[in-house]
């Protein structure tokens, strides 16, 4: 069992308190700059054989997010993760099924998950850590997302080739995704598809880790925030929508960390993000 809890106090000059960040910035700093209460509690069961090798795992996590000034505490915590794994099936690969935070990648000081394919999914399944001899490992996952109480949903196929060795201290990883979002007859949004292509280089030696990342996203592969794998919502207002098939984004992330694991840690991050969301105007029909 393990958990995490964050809480505090704050006030604002009218209205609900918000995080402090620069205008139009998609990032914020952490370390107290979080205008909310948050907690999570996770339970894990692991079955080991006589050689103490984990063969089966089941994990359940509940979580609760409450903005300052909100009465959301009255609602029961949501199920953030609930999945099972069968380990060491073939070439040390693991099979999993359920709802989970799938191999998230982030910049801690900015609270920025630049890769977060599985959070808030309805269901997922995949194979991970399929080892290629002396050449890293392969990971493949499929996630399904549901949107509100209507029938709109999306699917994301996530392929990763991780930790291809370039030298003694550096590795290269690749990402490929394909996504498909269904038509929403209630909101009048069309079916859309999309893809993501990217990669990251990681240098790690003693107390230093440096990661450089480049990711291009197209269409429904663009997510609404760093905290979910759900597609960007199409609706802007009653007369216009984001035309997802024409949208694209490009991210560059550099993250440097020095950590002596005892007293000192330093992190420096440099990020760039470009988004073109392909706005399409829909004028309401009028009659005389």
Coordinates of C-alpha atoms in Angstrom, one line a residue:
X1 CA 0.0 0.0 0.0
X2 CA 1.2 3.5 -0.8
X3 CA -0.2 7.0 -1.0
X4 CA 0.2 10.7 -1.5
X5 CA -1.4 13.7 0.0
X6 CA -1.1 17.4 -0.8
X7 CA -3.0 20.2 1.0
X8 CA -2.7 23.8 2.0
X9 CA -4.5 27.1 2.5
X10 CA -5.0 30.1 0.2
X11 CA -7.2 33.0 -0.7
X12 CA -8.1 35.2 -3.6
X13 CA -9.8 38.6 -4.2
X14 CA -13.1 37.1 -5.1
X15 CA -13.8 33.9 -7.1
X16 CA -12.0 30.6 -6.9
X17 CA -8.2 30.6 -6.3
X18 CA -6.1 29.6 -9.3
X19 CA -2.4 28.6 -9.8
X20 CA 0.1 31.4 -10.5
X21 CA 1.6 31.3 -14.0
X22 CA 2.6 33.7 -16.8
X23 CA -0.2 34.8 -19.3
X24 CA -0.8 32.2 -22.0
X25 CA 1.7 29.8 -20.5
X26 CA 0.8 26.1 -20.5
X27 CA 3.1 25.4 -17.6
X28 CA 3.3 26.4 -14.0
X29 CA 5.9 25.8 -11.3
X30 CA 5.2 23.4 -8.4
X31 CA 6.6 23.8 -4.9
X32 CA 3.5 25.3 -3.3
X33 CA 2.0 26.8 -6.5
X34 CA -1.0 24.4 -6.5
X35 CA -4.4 25.9 -5.6
X36 CA -6.0 22.6 -4.7
X37 CA -6.1 19.6 -2.4
X38 CA -5.1 16.3 -3.8
X39 CA -4.7 12.8 -2.5
X40 CA -4.3 9.2 -3.7
X41 CA -4.2 5.8 -2.1
X42 CA -3.0 2.7 -3.9
X43 CA -3.3 -1.0 -2.9
X44 CA -1.0 -3.6 -4.6
X45 CA -1.2 -7.4 -4.5
X46 CA 1.8 -9.4 -5.9
X47 CA 2.1 -13.1 -6.2
X48 CA 5.7 -14.4 -6.2
X49 CA 7.0 -17.8 -7.0
X50 CA 9.6 -19.7 -4.9
X51 CA 12.4 -17.7 -6.6
X52 CA 10.8 -14.4 -5.4
X53 CA 9.9 -13.4 -9.0
X54 CA 6.7 -11.4 -9.4
X55 CA 4.4 -13.4 -11.6
X56 CA 1.0 -11.7 -11.1
X57 CA 0.1 -8.2 -9.9
X58 CA -3.2 -6.4 -9.2
X59 CA -3.2 -2.6 -8.5
X60 CA -6.0 -0.4 -7.4
X61 CA -5.7 3.4 -6.8
X62 CA -8.3 5.9 -5.7
X63 CA -7.7 9.6 -6.0
X64 CA -9.4 12.9 -5.1
X65 CA -8.8 16.4 -6.6
X66 CA -10.5 19.4 -4.9
X67 CA -9.8 23.0 -6.0
X68 CA -9.6 25.6 -3.2
X69 CA -13.1 27.0 -2.6
X70 CA -14.9 23.9 -4.0
X71 CA -17.2 21.5 -2.3
X72 CA -16.2 18.5 -4.3
X73 CA -15.1 16.8 -1.1
X74 CA -18.6 15.6 -0.8
X75 CA -18.2 13.2 -3.7
X76 CA -16.5 9.8 -3.4
X77 CA -12.9 9.5 -4.7
X78 CA -12.7 8.2 -8.3
X79 CA -10.9 5.1 -9.5
X80 CA -7.7 6.4 -11.0
X81 CA -6.1 3.0 -11.6
X82 CA -7.4 -0.6 -11.6
X83 CA -5.4 -3.1 -13.6
X84 CA -3.8 -6.5 -13.5
X85 CA -0.5 -7.8 -14.9
X86 CA 1.0 -11.1 -15.8
X87 CA 4.8 -10.8 -15.7
X88 CA 7.7 -12.6 -17.5
X89 CA 5.4 -14.1 -20.2
X90 CA 8.0 -14.1 -23.0
X91 CA 11.4 -12.5 -23.1
X92 CA 10.6 -10.8 -19.8
X93 CA 7.6 -9.1 -21.4
X94 CA 4.5 -8.3 -19.2
X95 CA 0.9 -8.5 -20.3
X96 CA -1.6 -6.0 -18.6
X97 CA -5.2 -5.1 -18.8
X98 CA -7.3 -2.4 -17.0
X99 CA -7.2 1.3 -16.3
X100 CA -3.8 2.7 -15.5
X101 CA -1.3 5.6 -15.7
X102 CA 0.7 4.2 -18.6
X103 CA 4.4 5.0 -18.6
X104 CA 4.0 8.7 -17.9
X105 CA 7.0 11.0 -18.8
X106 CA 7.2 14.5 -17.2
X107 CA 9.2 17.5 -16.1
X108 CA 8.7 17.5 -12.3
X109 CA 9.4 21.2 -11.6
X110 CA 6.8 22.3 -14.1
X111 CA 4.3 19.5 -13.3
X112 CA 4.3 18.9 -17.0
X113 CA 3.6 15.4 -18.4
X114 CA 4.8 15.6 -22.0
X115 CA 3.7 12.0 -22.5
X116 CA 0.6 10.7 -20.7
X117 CA -1.3 8.3 -23.0
X118 CA -3.4 6.4 -20.5
X119 CA -4.6 8.7 -17.7
X120 CA -8.5 8.9 -17.5
X121 CA -8.9 6.0 -19.9
X122 CA -11.9 3.7 -19.6
X123 CA -10.0 0.6 -20.4
X124 CA -6.6 -0.4 -21.8
X125 CA -4.4 -3.4 -22.5
X126 CA -0.9 -4.0 -23.7
X127 CA 2.4 -5.7 -23.7
X128 CA 5.5 -4.0 -22.2
X129 CA 9.2 -4.6 -21.8
X130 CA 9.5 -7.1 -24.7
X131 CA 13.3 -7.2 -24.9
X132 CA 15.2 -7.0 -28.2
X133 CA 18.6 -8.5 -27.7
X134 CA 21.1 -5.7 -26.9
X135 CA 18.7 -3.2 -28.5
X136 CA 16.2 -2.0 -26.0
X137 CA 12.6 -3.1 -25.6
X138 CA 9.2 -2.8 -27.3
X139 CA 5.9 -1.7 -25.8
X140 CA 2.5 -1.8 -27.4
X141 CA -0.8 -0.6 -25.8
X142 CA -4.4 0.2 -26.8
X143 CA -6.5 2.5 -24.7
X144 CA -10.2 3.4 -24.9
X145 CA -11.7 6.7 -23.6
X146 CA -15.3 7.7 -23.0
X147 CA -16.6 11.3 -23.1
X148 CA -19.4 12.2 -20.7
X149 CA -22.7 10.3 -20.6
X150 CA -23.1 10.2 -24.4
X151 CA -21.7 7.5 -26.7
X152 CA -18.6 9.5 -27.9
X153 CA -15.4 7.6 -27.4
X154 CA -11.9 7.4 -28.7
X155 CA -9.2 4.8 -29.2
X156 CA -5.4 5.3 -28.9
X157 CA -2.8 2.8 -30.1
X158 CA 0.6 3.5 -28.5
X159 CA 3.8 2.0 -29.7
X160 CA 7.2 2.6 -28.1
X161 CA 10.7 1.4 -28.8
X162 CA 12.6 2.3 -25.6
X163 CA 16.2 2.5 -24.5
X164 CA 18.0 1.8 -27.8
X165 CA 21.7 2.1 -26.6
X166 CA 23.8 4.7 -28.4
X167 CA 26.8 4.7 -26.0
X168 CA 27.6 3.6 -22.5
X169 CA 25.7 6.6 -21.0
X170 CA 23.1 7.5 -23.6
X171 CA 19.9 5.9 -25.0
X172 CA 17.3 6.7 -27.7
X173 CA 13.6 6.0 -27.6
X174 CA 10.9 6.4 -30.2
X175 CA 7.1 6.9 -30.1
X176 CA 4.3 6.3 -32.6
X177 CA 0.6 6.7 -31.9
X178 CA -2.6 6.4 -33.9
X179 CA -5.9 7.7 -32.5
X180 CA -9.5 7.6 -33.7
X181 CA -12.4 9.6 -32.1
X182 CA -16.0 8.8 -32.9
X183 CA -18.7 11.1 -34.2
X184 CA -20.8 12.9 -31.5
X185 CA -24.3 13.3 -32.7
X186 CA -25.4 15.2 -29.6
X187 CA -22.8 17.9 -30.0
X188 CA -22.6 17.7 -33.7
X189 CA -18.9 17.0 -33.9
X190 CA -17.5 14.8 -36.7
X191 CA -15.4 11.7 -36.5
X192 CA -11.7 12.5 -36.5
X193 CA -8.3 10.6 -36.5
X194 CA -4.8 11.6 -35.7
X195 CA -1.3 10.4 -35.0
X196 CA 1.9 11.2 -33.0
X197 CA 5.5 10.8 -33.9
X198 CA 8.4 11.5 -31.7
X199 CA 11.5 10.5 -29.8
X200 CA 13.8 11.4 -26.9
X201 CA 17.5 11.0 -26.2
X202 CA 18.5 10.4 -22.6
X203 CA 22.0 10.8 -21.1
X204 CA 22.6 9.4 -17.7
X205 CA 25.8 9.3 -15.7
X206 CA 26.3 9.2 -12.0
X207 CA 24.2 12.1 -10.6
X208 CA 23.3 13.7 -13.9
X209 CA 20.3 12.9 -16.2
X210 CA 19.5 14.9 -19.3
X211 CA 16.5 14.2 -21.6
X212 CA 15.8 15.9 -24.9
X213 CA 12.4 15.3 -26.5
X214 CA 10.7 16.1 -29.8
X215 CA 7.0 15.2 -30.5
X216 CA 4.7 16.1 -33.4
X217 CA 1.0 15.5 -33.0
X218 CA -1.8 15.6 -35.5
X219 CA -5.6 15.6 -35.2
X220 CA -7.2 13.7 -32.4
X221 CA -3.8 12.7 -30.9
X222 CA -3.7 16.2 -29.4
X223 CA -4.7 15.9 -25.8
X224 CA -6.7 18.5 -23.8
X225 CA -4.1 18.8 -21.0
X226 CA -0.9 17.2 -19.6
X227 CA -3.0 15.3 -17.1
X228 CA -5.0 13.1 -19.4
X229 CA -4.8 11.1 -22.6
X230 CA -8.2 12.4 -23.8
X231 CA -8.5 14.2 -27.1
X232 CA -8.8 18.0 -27.1
X233 CA -12.5 18.9 -26.9
X234 CA -13.9 20.1 -30.2
X235 CA -16.4 22.6 -28.9
X236 CA -15.4 26.2 -28.4
X237 CA -18.8 27.7 -28.0
X238 CA -22.3 27.4 -29.7
X239 CA -21.1 28.6 -33.1
X240 CA -17.6 27.2 -33.5
X241 CA -15.5 24.1 -33.0
X242 CA -11.9 23.0 -33.4
X243 CA -11.6 21.1 -36.6
X244 CA -9.3 18.4 -35.3
X245 CA -8.4 16.8 -38.6
X246 CA -6.7 20.2 -39.5
X247 CA -5.0 20.7 -36.1
X248 CA -1.4 20.0 -35.2
X249 CA 1.1 20.5 -32.4
X250 CA 4.9 20.4 -32.0
X251 CA 6.7 20.1 -28.7
X252 CA 10.4 20.3 -27.8
X253 CA 11.4 19.5 -24.2
X254 CA 14.9 19.7 -22.6
X255 CA 15.1 18.5 -19.0
X256 CA 18.4 18.5 -17.0
X257 CA 18.6 17.0 -13.5
X258 CA 21.4 16.8 -11.0
X259 CA 20.6 14.8 -7.9
X260 CA 23.2 13.5 -5.4
X261 CA 20.4 11.4 -3.7
X262 CA 21.4 12.9 -0.3
X263 CA 21.2 16.7 0.1
X264 CA 21.1 18.5 -3.2
X265 CA 19.1 18.4 -6.4
X266 CA 19.0 20.9 -9.3
X267 CA 16.6 20.9 -12.2
X268 CA 16.7 23.1 -15.3
X269 CA 14.0 22.8 -18.0
X270 CA 13.5 24.4 -21.4
X271 CA 10.3 23.8 -23.3
X272 CA 8.7 25.0 -26.5
X273 CA 5.2 24.2 -27.7
X274 CA 3.4 25.2 -30.9
X275 CA -0.3 24.5 -31.5
X276 CA -2.6 25.1 -34.5
X277 CA -6.0 23.9 -33.6
X278 CA -7.7 24.4 -36.9
X279 CA -10.7 26.5 -35.9
X280 CA -13.8 25.9 -38.0
X281 CA -16.7 28.4 -37.7
X282 CA -20.3 27.0 -37.8
X283 CA -22.9 29.7 -38.3
X284 CA -26.3 29.0 -36.9
X285 CA -29.1 28.9 -39.6
X286 CA -31.7 31.7 -39.4
X287 CA -35.2 31.9 -41.0
X288 CA -37.4 34.8 -42.0

